[in-house]
Coordinates of C-alpha atoms in Angstrom, one line a residue:
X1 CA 140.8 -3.7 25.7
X2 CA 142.5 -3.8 29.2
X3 CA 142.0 -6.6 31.6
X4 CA 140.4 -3.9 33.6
X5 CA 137.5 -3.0 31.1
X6 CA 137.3 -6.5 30.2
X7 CA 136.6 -7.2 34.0
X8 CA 134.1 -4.4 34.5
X9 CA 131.9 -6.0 31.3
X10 CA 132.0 -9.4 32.7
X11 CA 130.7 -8.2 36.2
X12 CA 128.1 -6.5 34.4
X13 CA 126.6 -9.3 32.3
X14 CA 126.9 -11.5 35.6
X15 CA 125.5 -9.2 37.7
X16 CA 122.3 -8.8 34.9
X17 CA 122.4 -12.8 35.0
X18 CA 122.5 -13.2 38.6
X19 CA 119.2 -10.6 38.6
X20 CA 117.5 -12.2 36.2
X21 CA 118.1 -15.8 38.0
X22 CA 116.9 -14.4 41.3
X23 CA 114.1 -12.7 39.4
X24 CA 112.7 -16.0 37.9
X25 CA 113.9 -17.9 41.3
X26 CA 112.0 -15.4 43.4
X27 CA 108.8 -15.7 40.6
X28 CA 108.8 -19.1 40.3
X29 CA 109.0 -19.8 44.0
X30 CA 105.8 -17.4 44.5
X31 CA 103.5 -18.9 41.9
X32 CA 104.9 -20.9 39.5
X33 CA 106.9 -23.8 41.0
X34 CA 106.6 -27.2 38.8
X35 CA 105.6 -29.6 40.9
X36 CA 103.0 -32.8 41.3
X37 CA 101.3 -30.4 44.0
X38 CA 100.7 -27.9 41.6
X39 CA 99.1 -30.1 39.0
X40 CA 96.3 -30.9 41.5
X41 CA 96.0 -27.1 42.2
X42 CA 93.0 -25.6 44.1
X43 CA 90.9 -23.0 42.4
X44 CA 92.5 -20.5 45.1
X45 CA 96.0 -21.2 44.3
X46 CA 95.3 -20.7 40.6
X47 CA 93.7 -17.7 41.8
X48 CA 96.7 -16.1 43.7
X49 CA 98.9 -17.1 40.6
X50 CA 97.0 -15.2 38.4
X51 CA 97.1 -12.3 40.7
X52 CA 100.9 -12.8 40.9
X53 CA 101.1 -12.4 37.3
X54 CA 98.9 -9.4 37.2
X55 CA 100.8 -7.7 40.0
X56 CA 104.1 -8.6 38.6
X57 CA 103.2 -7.6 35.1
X58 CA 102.0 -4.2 36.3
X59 CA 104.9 -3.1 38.4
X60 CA 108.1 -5.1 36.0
X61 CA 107.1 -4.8 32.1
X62 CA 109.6 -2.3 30.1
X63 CA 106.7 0.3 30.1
X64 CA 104.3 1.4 32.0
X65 CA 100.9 -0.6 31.7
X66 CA 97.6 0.3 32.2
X67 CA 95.9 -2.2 34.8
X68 CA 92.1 -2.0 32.4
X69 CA 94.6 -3.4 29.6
X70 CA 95.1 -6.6 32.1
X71 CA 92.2 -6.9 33.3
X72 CA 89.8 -6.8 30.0
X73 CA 92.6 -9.0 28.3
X74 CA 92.8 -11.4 31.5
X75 CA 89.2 -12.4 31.1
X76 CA 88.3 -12.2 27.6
X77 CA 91.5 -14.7 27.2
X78 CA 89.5 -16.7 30.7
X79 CA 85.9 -16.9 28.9
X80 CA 87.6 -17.5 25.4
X81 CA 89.6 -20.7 26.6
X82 CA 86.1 -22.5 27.2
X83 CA 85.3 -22.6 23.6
X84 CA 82.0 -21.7 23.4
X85 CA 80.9 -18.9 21.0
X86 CA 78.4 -17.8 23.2
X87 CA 80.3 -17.4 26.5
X88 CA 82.3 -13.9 26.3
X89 CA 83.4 -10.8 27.8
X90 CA 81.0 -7.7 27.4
X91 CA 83.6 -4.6 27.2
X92 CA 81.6 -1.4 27.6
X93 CA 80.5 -0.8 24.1
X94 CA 79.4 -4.8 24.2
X95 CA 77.6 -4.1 27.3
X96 CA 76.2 -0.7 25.8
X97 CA 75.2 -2.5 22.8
X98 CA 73.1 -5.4 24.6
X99 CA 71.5 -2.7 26.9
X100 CA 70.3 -0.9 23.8
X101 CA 68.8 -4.6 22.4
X102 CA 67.0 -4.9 25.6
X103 CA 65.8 -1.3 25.6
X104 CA 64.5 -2.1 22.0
X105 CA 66.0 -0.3 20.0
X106 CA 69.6 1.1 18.6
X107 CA 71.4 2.3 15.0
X108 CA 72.6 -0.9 13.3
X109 CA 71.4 -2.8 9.8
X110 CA 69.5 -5.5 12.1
X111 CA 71.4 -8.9 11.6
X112 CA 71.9 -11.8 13.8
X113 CA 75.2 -12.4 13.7
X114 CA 77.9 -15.4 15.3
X115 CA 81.3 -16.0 14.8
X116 CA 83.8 -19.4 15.3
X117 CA 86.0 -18.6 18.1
X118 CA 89.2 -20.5 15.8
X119 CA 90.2 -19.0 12.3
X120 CA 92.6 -21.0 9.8
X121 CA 93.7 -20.5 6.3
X122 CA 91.7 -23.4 5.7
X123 CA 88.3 -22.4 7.7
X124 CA 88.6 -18.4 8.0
X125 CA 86.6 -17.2 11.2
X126 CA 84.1 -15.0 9.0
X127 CA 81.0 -12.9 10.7
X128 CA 78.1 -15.5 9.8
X129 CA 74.8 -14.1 9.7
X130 CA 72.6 -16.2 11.3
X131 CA 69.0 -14.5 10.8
X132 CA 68.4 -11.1 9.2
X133 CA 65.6 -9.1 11.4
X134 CA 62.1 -8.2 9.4
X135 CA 61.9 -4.9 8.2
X136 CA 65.6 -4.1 8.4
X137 CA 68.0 -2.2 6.3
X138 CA 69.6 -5.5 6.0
X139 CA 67.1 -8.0 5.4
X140 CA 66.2 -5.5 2.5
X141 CA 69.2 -5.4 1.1
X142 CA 68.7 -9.1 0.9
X143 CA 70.8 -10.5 3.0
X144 CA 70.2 -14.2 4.2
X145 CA 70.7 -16.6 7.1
X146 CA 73.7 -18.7 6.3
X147 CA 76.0 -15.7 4.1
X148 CA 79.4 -14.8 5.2
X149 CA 80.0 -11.0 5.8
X150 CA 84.3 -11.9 5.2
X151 CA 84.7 -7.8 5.4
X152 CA 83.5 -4.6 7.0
X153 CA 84.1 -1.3 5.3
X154 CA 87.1 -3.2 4.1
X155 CA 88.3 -5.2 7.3
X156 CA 88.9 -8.6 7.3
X157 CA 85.9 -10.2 9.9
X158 CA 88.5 -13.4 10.6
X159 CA 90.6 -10.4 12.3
X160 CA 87.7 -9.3 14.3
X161 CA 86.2 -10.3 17.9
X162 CA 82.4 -10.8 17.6
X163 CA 82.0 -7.3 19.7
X164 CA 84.4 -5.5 17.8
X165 CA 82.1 -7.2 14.2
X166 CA 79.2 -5.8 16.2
X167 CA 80.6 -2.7 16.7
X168 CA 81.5 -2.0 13.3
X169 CA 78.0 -3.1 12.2
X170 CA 76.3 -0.5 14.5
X171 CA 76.6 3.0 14.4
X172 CA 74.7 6.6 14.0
X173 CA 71.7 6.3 11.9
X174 CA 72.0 7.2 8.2
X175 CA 75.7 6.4 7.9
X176 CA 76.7 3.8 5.5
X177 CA 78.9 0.5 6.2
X178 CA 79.9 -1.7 3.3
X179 CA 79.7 -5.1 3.7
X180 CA 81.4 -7.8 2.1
X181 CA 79.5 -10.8 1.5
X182 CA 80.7 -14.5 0.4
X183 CA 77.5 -16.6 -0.5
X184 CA 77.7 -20.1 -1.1
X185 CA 81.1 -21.5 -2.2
X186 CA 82.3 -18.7 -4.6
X187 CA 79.5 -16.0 -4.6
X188 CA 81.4 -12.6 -3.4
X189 CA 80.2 -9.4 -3.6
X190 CA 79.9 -6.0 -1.7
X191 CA 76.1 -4.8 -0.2
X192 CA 76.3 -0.9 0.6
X193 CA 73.9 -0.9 3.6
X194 CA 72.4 2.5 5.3
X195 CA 72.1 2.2 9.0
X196 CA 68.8 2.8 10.8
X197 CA 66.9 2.7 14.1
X198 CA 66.4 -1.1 14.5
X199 CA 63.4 -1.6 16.9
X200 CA 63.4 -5.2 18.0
X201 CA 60.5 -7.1 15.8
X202 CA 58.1 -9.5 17.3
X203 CA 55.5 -10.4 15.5
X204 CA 53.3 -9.6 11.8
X205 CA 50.1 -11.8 11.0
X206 CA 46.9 -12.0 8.5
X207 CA 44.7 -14.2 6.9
X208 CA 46.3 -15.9 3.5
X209 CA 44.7 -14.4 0.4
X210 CA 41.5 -16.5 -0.6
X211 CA 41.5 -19.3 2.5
X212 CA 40.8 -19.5 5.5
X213 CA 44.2 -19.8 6.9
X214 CA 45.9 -17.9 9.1
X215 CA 49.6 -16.6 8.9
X216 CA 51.2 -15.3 11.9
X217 CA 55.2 -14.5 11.6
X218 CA 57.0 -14.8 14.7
X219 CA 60.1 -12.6 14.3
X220 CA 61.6 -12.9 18.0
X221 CA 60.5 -13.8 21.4
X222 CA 60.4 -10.6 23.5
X223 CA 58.4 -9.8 26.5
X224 CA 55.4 -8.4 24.2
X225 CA 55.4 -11.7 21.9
X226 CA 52.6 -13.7 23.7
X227 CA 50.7 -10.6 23.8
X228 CA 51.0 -9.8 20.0
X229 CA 50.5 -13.7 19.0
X230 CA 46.8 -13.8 21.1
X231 CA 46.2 -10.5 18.9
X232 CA 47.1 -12.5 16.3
X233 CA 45.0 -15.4 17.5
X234 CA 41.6 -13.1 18.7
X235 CA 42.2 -11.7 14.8
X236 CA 42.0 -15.5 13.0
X237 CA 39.2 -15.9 15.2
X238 CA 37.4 -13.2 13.9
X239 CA 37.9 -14.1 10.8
X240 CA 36.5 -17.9 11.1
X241 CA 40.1 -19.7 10.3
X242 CA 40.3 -23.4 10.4
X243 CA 43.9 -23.8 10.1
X244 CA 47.2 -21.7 11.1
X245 CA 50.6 -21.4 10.0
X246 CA 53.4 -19.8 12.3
X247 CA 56.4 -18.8 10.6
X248 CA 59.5 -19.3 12.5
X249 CA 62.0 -18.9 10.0
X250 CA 64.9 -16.5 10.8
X251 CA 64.0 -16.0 14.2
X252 CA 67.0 -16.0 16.2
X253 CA 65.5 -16.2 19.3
X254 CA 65.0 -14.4 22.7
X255 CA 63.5 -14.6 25.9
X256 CA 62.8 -18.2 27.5
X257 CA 59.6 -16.7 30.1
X258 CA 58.3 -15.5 26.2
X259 CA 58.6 -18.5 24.4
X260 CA 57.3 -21.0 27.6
X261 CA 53.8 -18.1 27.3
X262 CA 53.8 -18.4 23.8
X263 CA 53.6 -22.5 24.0
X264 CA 51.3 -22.0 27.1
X265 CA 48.6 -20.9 24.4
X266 CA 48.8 -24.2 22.5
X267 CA 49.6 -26.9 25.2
X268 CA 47.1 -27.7 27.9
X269 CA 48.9 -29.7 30.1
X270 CA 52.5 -31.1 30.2
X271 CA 56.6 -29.7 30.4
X272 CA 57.3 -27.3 27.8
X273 CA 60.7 -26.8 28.0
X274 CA 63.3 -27.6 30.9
X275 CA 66.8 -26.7 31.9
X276 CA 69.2 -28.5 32.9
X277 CA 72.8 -27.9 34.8
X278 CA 75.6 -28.6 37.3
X279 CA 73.7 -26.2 39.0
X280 CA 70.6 -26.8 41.0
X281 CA 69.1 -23.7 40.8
X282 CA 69.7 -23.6 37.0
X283 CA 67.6 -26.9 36.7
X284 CA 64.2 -25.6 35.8
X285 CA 61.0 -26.9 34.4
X286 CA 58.6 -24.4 32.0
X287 CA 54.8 -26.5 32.2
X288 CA 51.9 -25.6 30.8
X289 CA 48.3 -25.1 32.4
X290 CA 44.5 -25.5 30.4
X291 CA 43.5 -22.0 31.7
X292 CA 46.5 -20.5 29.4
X293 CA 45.5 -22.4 26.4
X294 CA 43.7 -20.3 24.0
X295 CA 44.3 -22.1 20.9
X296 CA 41.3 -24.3 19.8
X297 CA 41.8 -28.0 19.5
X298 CA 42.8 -30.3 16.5
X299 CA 43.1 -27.4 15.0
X300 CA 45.5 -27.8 11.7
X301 CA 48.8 -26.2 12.1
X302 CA 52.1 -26.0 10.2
X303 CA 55.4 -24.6 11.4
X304 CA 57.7 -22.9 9.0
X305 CA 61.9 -23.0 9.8
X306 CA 64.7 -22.8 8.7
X307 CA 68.5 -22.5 9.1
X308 CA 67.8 -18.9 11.1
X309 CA 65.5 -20.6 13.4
X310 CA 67.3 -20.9 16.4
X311 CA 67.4 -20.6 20.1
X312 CA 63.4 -19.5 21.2
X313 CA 62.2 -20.9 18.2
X314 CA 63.4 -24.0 18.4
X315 CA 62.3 -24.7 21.8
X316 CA 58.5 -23.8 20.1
X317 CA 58.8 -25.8 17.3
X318 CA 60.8 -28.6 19.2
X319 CA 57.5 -28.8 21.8
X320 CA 55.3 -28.4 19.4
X321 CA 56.5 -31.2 17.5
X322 CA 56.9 -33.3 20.5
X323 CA 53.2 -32.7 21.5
X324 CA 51.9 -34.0 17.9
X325 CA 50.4 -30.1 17.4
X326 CA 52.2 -29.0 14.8
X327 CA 53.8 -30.1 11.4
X328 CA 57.5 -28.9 10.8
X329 CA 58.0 -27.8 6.8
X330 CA 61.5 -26.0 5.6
X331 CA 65.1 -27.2 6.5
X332 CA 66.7 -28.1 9.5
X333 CA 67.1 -25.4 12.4
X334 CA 70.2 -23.9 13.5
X335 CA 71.1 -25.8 16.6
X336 CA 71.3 -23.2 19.5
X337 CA 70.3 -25.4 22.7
X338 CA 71.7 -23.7 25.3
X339 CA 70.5 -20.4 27.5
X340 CA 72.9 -17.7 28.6
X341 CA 72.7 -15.4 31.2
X342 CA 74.8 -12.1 31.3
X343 CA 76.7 -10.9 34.7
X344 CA 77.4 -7.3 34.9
X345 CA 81.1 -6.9 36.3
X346 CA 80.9 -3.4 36.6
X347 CA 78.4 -0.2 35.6
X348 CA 79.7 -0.4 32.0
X349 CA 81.2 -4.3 31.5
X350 CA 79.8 -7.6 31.9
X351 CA 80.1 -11.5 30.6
X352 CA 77.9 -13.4 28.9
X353 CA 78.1 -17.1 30.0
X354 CA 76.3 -20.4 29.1
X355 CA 74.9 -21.3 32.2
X356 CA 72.2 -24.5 31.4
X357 CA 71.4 -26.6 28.6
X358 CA 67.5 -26.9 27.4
X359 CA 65.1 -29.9 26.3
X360 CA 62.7 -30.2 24.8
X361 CA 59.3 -32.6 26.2
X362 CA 60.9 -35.6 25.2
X363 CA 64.0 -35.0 26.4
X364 CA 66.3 -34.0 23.6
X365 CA 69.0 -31.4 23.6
X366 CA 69.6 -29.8 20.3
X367 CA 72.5 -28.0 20.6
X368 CA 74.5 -28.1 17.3
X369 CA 72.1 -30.7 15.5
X370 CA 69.0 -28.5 15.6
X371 CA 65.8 -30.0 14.7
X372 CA 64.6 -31.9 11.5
X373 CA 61.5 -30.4 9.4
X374 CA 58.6 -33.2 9.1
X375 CA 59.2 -32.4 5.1
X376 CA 61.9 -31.1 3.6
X377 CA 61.4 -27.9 1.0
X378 CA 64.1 -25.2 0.3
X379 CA 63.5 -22.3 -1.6
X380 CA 65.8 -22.3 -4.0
X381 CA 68.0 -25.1 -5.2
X382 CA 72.3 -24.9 -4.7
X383 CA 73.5 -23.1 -7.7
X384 CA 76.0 -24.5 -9.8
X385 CA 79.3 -22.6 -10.0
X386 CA 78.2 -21.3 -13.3
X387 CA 74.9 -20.0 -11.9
X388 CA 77.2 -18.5 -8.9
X389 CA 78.9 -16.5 -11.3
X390 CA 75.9 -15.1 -12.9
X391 CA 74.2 -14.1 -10.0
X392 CA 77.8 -12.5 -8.9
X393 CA 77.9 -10.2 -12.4
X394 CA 74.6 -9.7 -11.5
X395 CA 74.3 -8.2 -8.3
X396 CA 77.9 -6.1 -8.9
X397 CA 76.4 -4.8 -12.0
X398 CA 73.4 -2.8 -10.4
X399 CA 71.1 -3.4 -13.2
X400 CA 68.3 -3.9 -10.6
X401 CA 68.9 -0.9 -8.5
X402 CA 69.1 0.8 -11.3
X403 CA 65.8 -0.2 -12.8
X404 CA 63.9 0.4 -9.6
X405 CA 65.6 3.8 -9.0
X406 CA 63.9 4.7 -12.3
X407 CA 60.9 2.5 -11.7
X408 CA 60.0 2.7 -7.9
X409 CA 56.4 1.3 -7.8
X410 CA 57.0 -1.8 -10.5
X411 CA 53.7 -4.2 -10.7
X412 CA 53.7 -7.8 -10.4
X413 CA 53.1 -7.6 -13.5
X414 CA 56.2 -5.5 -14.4
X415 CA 58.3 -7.0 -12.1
X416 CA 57.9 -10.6 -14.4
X417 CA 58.3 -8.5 -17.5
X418 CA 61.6 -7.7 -16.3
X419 CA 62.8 -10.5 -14.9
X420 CA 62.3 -12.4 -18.4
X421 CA 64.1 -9.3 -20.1
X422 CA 67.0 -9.7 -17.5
X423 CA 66.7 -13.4 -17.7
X424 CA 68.5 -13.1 -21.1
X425 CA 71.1 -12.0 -20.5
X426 CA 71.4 -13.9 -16.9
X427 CA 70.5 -16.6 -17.1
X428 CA 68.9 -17.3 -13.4
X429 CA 65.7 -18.9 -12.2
X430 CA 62.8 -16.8 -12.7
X431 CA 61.5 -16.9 -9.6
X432 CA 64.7 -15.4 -8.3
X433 CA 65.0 -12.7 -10.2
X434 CA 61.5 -11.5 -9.6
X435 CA 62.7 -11.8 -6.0
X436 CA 64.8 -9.7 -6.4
X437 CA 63.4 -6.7 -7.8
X438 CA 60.9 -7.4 -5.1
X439 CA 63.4 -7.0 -2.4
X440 CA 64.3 -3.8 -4.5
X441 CA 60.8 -2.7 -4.7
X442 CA 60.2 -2.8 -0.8
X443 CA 63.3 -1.3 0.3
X444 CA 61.9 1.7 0.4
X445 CA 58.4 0.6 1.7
X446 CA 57.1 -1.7 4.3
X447 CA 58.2 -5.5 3.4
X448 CA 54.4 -7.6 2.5
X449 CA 53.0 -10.6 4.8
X450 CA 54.3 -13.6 2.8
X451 CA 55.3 -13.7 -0.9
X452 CA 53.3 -16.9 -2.3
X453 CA 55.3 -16.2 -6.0
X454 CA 58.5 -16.9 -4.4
X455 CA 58.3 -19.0 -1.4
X456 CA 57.8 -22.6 -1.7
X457 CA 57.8 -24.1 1.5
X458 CA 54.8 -21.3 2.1
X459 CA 52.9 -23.1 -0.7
X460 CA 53.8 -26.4 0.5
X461 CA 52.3 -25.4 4.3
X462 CA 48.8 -24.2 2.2
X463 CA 48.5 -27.5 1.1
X464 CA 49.5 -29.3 4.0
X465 CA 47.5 -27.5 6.7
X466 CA 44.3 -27.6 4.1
X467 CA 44.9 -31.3 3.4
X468 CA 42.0 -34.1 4.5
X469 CA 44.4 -35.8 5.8
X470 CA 46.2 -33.9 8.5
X471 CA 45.3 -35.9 11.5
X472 CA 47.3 -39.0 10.0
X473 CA 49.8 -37.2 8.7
X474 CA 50.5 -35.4 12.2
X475 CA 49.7 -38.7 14.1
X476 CA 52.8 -40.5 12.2
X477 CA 55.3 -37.7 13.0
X478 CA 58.1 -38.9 15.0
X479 CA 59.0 -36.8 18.3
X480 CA 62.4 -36.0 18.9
X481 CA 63.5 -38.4 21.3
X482 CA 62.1 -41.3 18.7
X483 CA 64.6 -39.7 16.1
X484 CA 67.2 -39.4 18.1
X485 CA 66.7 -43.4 19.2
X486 CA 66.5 -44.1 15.0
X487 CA 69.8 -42.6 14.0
X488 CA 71.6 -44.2 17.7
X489 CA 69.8 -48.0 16.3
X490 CA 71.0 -47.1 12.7
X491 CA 74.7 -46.4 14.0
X492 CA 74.9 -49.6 16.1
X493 CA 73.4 -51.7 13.0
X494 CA 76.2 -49.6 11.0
X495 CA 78.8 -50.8 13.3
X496 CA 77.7 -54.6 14.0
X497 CA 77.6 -55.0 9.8
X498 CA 80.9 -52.7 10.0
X499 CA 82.3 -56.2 12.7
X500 CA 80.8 -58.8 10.8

């Protein structure tokens, strides 16, 4: 190589250095220079460096960009870096998909869904399904607050966003999506699922068989819940009731105005719920007036919940509780105490963002503790891992499908004659077997009010709400501020005996 060549290549690479140092000197001087100063930057001057960025990434990268790219990705990353599952960007099909929510209806298989922001090998970022809507495809299918959907039609959910999980999940009505569900610690198995029109639920009630007591489910708190509930309630007065039982298990949620109406009817006087924030304007107090009450007094009343009761239904039963009207029977709620409001950005996008925190009357925010049932009663039992298997073989075998395909109106009575026959050779509780040819059974017809056969904590409210003794036994509930000063007394007797 001549001294000449040699010459020409050693310009070049310090002519491409000398660009690329005036490049960075010339970018770092306009928004990124490491200082004290910019430590203790203003909002605007983070501002201007992120338009920097966005200017010098659209005119510099290797190919050309297009600006929507930067700008979705700029703010999904913004809303993300918070860290809370429940502020997020709305792209258009997000937005689209909230709209048709609100509207009241839309094609989907009707689960309440949420998703951990972080995924690890250790703690995968599966779809968690926290409530399955009433009258669904997929609360007929049998799918259940707490399971893990780890796939969609084959795609890992740790590799999805929540709108792109809710995207997959909705879709024209008839298709099919395939879902792939891990229950408990080793249950997997796939649920092929048929898409409907999913009209947003509020509310199914009737008189329990042979009592006096009535049963009112609450599925979610929409602008028409109060007015379906005082149906409800004109309905059990008709009908002479003397106690009531509201059913707030798997109800996601829904409208705050909706849930503070639906309180209205059983507190006369007193804060129902109240919002709190940085923001003065987001501080807010939901009270209750006499003329709004329409529910009699010392009436007997039991609330059911559960692991899907979150949001809404939480600030019910948390008031109602608090107020000594109601006695709490199930498991513990989901934990959901904070409200959301969503910001369109354009016609077609928008964010969701957390914008207060709710309490209930005595004070207590339950976000990510949820709130304690007065007595403790789950349905079923954990399975052992052997008993996990079973149900697996089970459920991937079809037999049940199978039988109600050639069996579509089953009795009671048939349904227990199969479920022993079945029970030989899997070996499951009886009780959940016959639920599950239920489940079967109905997916083709309107689900029934409440299933007395299967559901304990159902039984267990009967009994309660007809006991002698209710006034005592409401009268020595705890409200939640007195159990949340109980487990702070307990962990500073824990860590004074921890000293000593």
């Amino acid at each position: 190589m001549s001294a000449m060549n040699r010459f020409k290549i050693s310009f070049k690479k310090r002519l491409f250095l000398v660009s690329t140092v005036a490049i960075t000197l010339f970018f770092n001087s306009s928004c990124f220079a490491a200082s004290r100063q910019d430590e203790k930057a203003s909002a605007f001057q983070y501002m201007k460096k992120l338009n920097s960025v966005f200017d010098f990434v659209l005119q510099n990268y290797v190919d050309e960009i297009d600006p929507k790219i930067l700008y979705e990705g700029a703010i999904k990353g913004m809303l993300d870096s918070i860290g809370d599952p429940y502020t997020l960007y709305l792209d258009p099909n997000a937005m689209r998909d909230l709209n048709d929510t609100t509207a009241g209806s839309f094609g989907g298989i009707g689960l309440s869904i949420t998703k951990a922001l972080e995924s690890t090998p250790e703690k995968p970022a599966y779809v968690e399904v926290a409530s399955p809507m009433e009258d669904t495809p997929g609360a007929k299918a049998g799918i259940q607050a707490g399971d893990y959907i780890v796939a969609i039609d084959g795609t890992p959910t740790p590799d999805l966003t929540m709108n792109e999980a809710l995207g997959k999940l909705r879709g024209e009505v008839g298709t099919p999506v395939t879902l792939s569900i891990l229950r408990g610690t080793n249950m997997r198995f796939d649920v092929k699922i048929i898409r409907a029109l999913i009209e947003v639920p509020t509310a199914k009630y009737g008189m329990i068989e042979d009592s006096s007591i009535g049963y009112v489910r609450l599925i979610e708190f929409t602008p028409e819940t109060p007015n379906r509930l005082q149906d409800a309630l004109n309905f059990f007065e008709e009908n002479n009731y003397t106690g009531m039982i509201i059913d707030l298990r798997d109800n996601p949620g829904g409208l705050i105005t909706s849930v503070a109406d639906v309180a209205d009817k059983f507190i006369d006087e007193g804060v129902i719920v109240s919002t709190k924030s940085r923001l003065a304007f987001e501080n807010q107090e939901f009270t209750s007036t006499a003329a709004k009450t329409t529910v009699k007094k010392n009436l007997p009343i039991v609330v059911l919940i559960n692991r899907g009761s979150a949001s809404a239904s939480e600030i019910l039963s948390g008031a109602l509780k608090d107020y000594h009207l109601a006695y709490l029977v199930g498991e513990r709620t989901y934990g959901k105490g904070s409200v959301q409001q969503v910001i369109p950005l354009s016609n077609i996008d928008g964010m969701k963002i957390t914008m207060a925190r709710y309490y209930t009357p005595s004070d207590v925010n339950i976000d990510k503790i949820g709130i304690p049932p007065d007595l403790e009663i789950k349905n079923l039992e954990k399975m052992t891992p052997e008993e996990e298997e079973i149900y697996v073989k089970l459920v991937n075998s079809n037999l049940i499908s199978t039988l109600v395909e050639k069996n579509p109106n089953l009795s009671e009575g048939a349904i227990a004659l199969e479920a022993e026959k079945i029970a030989k050779e899997y070996p499951l509780d009886l009780r959940l077997l016959r639920r599950m040819i239920r489940i079967q059974v109905q997916r083709t017809k309107a689900n029934v009010l409440y299933d007395l056969d299967f559901d304990l904590q159902l039984n267990e409210a009967l009994k309660i709400v007809k006991s002698k003794d209710f006034d005592a036994l409401i009268k020595n509930t705890k409200t939640l501020k007195e159990l949340q000063e109980a487990v702070e007394d307990s962990a500073i007797d824990a860590s004074k005996q921890a000293a000593e």
